PDB file of C-alpha atoms in Angstrom:
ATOM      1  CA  UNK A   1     -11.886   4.587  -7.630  1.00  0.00           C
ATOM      2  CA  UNK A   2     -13.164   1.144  -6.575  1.00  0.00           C
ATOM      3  CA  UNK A   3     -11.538  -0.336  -3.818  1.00  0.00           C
ATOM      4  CA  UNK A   4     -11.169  -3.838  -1.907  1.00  0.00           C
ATOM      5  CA  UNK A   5     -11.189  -4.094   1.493  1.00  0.00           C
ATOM      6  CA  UNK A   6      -8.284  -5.761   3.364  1.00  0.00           C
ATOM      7  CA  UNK A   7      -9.075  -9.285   3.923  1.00  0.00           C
ATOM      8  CA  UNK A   8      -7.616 -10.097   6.932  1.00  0.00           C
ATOM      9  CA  UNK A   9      -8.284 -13.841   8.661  1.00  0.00           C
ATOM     10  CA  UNK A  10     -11.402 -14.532   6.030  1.00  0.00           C
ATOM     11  CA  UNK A  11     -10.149 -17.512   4.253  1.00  0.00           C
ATOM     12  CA  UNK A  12     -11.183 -18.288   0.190  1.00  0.00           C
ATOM     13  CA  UNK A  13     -14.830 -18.753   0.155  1.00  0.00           C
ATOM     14  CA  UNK A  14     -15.531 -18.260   3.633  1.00  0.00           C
ATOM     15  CA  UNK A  15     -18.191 -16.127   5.148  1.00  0.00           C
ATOM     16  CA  UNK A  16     -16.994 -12.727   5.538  1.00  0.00           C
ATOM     17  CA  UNK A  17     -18.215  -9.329   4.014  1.00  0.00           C
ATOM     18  CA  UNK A  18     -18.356  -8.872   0.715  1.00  0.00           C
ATOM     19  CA  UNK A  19     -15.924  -6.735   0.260  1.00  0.00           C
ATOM     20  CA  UNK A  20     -13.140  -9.086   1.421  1.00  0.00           C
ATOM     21  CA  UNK A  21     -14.700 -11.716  -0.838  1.00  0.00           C
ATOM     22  CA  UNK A  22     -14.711  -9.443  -3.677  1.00  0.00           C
ATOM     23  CA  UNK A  23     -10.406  -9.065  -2.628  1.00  0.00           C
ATOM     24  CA  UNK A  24      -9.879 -12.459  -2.244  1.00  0.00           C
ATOM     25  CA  UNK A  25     -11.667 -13.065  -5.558  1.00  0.00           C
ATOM     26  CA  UNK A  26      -9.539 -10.180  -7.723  1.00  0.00           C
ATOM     27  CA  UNK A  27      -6.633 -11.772  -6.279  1.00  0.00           C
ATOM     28  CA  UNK A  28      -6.956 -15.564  -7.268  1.00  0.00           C
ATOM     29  CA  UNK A  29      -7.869 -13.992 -10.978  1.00  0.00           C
ATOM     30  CA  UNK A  30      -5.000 -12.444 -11.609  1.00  0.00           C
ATOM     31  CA  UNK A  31      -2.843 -15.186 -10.199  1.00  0.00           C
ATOM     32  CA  UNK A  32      -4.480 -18.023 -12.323  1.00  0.00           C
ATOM     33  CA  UNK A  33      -4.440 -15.847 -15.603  1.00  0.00           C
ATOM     34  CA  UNK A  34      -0.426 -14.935 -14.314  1.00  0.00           C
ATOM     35  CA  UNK A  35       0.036 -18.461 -14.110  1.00  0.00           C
ATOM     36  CA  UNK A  36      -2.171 -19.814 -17.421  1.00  0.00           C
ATOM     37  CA  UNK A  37       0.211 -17.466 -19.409  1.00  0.00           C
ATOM     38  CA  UNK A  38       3.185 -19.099 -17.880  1.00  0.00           C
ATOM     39  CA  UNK A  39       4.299 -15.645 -16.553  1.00  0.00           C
ATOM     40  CA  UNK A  40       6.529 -15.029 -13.323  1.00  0.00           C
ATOM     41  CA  UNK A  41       5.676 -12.022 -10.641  1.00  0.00           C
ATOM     42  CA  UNK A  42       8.563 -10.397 -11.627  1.00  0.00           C
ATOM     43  CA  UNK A  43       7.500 -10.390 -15.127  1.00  0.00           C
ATOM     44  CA  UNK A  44       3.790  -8.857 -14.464  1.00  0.00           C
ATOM     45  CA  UNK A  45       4.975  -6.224 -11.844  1.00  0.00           C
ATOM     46  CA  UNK A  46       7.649  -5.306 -14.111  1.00  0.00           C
ATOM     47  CA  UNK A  47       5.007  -4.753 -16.811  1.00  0.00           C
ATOM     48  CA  UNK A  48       2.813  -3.264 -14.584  1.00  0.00           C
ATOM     49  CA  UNK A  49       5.207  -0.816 -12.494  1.00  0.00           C
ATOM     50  CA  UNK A  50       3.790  -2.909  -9.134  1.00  0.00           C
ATOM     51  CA  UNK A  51       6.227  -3.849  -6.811  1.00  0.00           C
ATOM     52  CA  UNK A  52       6.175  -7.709  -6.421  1.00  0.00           C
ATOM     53  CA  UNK A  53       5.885  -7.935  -2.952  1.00  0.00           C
ATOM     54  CA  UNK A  54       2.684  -6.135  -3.108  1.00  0.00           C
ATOM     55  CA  UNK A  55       1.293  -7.974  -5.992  1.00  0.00           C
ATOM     56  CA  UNK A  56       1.829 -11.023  -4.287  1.00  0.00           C
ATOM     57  CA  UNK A  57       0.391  -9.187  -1.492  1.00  0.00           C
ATOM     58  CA  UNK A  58      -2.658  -8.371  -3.800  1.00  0.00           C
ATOM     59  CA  UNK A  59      -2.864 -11.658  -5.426  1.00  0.00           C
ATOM     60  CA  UNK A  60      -3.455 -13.113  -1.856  1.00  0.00           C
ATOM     61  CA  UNK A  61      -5.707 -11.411  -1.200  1.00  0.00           C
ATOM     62  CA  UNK A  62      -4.044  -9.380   1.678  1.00  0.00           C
ATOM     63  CA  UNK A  63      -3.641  -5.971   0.478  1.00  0.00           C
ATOM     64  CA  UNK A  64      -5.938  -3.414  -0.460  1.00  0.00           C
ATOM     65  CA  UNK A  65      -5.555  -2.415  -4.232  1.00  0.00           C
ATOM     66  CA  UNK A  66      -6.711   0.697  -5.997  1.00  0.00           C
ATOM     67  CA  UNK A  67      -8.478   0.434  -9.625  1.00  0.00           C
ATOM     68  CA  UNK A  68      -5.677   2.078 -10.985  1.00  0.00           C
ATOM     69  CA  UNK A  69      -3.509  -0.927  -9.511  1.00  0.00           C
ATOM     70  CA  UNK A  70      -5.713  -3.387 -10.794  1.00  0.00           C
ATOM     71  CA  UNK A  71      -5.879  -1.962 -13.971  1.00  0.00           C
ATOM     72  CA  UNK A  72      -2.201  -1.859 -14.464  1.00  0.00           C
ATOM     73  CA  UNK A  73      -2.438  -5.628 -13.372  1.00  0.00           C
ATOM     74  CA  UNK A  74      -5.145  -6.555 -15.649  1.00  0.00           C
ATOM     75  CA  UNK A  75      -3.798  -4.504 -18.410  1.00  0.00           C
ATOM     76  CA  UNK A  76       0.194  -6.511 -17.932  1.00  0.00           C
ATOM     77  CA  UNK A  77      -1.897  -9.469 -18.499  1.00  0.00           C
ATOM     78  CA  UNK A  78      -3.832  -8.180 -21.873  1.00  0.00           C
ATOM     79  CA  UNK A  79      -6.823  -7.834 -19.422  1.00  0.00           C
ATOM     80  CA  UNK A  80      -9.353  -4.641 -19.253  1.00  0.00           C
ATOM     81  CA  UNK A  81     -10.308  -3.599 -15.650  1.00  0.00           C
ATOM     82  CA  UNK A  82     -14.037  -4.198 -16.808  1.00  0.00           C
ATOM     83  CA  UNK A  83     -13.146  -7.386 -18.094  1.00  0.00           C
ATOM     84  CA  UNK A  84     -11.891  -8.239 -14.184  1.00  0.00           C
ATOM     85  CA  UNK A  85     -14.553  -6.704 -12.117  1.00  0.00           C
ATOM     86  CA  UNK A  86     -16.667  -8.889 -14.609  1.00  0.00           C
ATOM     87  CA  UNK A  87     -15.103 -12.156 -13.909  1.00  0.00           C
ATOM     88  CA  UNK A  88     -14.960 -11.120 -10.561  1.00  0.00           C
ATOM     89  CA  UNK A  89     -18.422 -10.751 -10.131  1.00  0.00           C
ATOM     90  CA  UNK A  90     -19.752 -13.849 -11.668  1.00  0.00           C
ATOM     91  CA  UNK A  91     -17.524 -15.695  -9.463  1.00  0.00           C
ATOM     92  CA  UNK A  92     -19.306 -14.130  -6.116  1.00  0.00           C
ATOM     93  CA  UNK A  93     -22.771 -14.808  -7.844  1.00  0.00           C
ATOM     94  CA  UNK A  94     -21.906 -18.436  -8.534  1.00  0.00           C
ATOM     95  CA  UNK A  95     -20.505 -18.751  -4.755  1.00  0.00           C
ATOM     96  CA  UNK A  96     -23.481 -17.147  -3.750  1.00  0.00           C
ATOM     97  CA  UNK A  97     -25.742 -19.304  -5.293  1.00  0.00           C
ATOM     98  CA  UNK A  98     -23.619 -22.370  -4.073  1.00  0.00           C
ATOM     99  CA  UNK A  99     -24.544 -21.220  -0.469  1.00  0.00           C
ATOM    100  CA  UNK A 100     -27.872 -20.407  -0.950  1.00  0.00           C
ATOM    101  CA  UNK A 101     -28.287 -23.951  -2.662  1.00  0.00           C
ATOM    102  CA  UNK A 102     -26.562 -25.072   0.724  1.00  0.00           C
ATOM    103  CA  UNK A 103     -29.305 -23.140   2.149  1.00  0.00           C
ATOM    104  CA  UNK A 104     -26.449 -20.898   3.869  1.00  0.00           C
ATOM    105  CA  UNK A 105     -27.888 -17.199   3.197  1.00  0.00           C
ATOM    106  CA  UNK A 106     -26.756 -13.836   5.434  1.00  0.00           C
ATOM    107  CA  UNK A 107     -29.327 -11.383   6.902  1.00  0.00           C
ATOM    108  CA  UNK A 108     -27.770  -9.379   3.826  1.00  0.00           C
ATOM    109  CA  UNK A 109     -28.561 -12.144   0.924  1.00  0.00           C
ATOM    110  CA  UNK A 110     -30.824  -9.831  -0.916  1.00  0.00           C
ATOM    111  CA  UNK A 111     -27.736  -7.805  -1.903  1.00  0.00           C
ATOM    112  CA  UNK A 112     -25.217 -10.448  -2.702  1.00  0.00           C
ATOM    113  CA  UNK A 113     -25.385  -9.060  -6.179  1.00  0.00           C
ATOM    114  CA  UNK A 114     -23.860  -5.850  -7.004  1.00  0.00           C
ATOM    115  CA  UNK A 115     -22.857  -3.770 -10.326  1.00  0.00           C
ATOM    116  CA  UNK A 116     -19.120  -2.106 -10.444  1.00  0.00           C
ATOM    117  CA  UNK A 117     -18.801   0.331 -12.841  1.00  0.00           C
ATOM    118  CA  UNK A 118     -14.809   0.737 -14.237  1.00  0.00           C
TER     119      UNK A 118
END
């Protein structure tokens, strides 16, 4: 099962662990491809069988979702779970390579990379 840490106070972008990147990240996917198809919360947790409060919660950023949530997510929004982690991802390596191009690298940069297997 591949899990996302709680985010907590680490804002979009900003320098926390990876993990509550990696959440943040998730989140904003689904909501942008939610909101490119023109499609309400209600609709995708519907299609899903997620409550709307928590994938609102999730979208955010500020819950803690299992792979089998985020699959159901992906999948009400004609998405594979690979196909998330994937875009998911490329987004952290471009931010990280935005911040090491700012010359703003963590004791940990060396592993700002990382494979997810679905």
């Amino acid at each position: 099962m591949v899990s996302f840490g709680a985010v907590g106070a680490v804002g979009a972008g900003g320098d926390g662990d990876e993990t509550a990147r990696l959440g943040l990240v998730v989140g904003h996917l689904l909501r942008r491809e939610r909101l490119t198809q023109g499609r309400t919360l209600k609709d995708v947790s519907e299609a899903a069988g997620i409550s709307m409060p928590y994938l609102s919660e999730v979208e955010r950023g500020r819950k803690e979702a299992s792979s089998e949530v985020l699959a159901a997510a992906a999948q009400a929004l004609g998405l594979d779970l690979a196909d998330l982690l994937l875009l998911a991802g490329d987004e952290l390596a471009r931010r990280a390579r935005r911040r090491a191009a700012r010359g703003r690298t963590s004791p940990t940069a060396q592993y700002d990379s990382f494979c997810l297997a679905a």
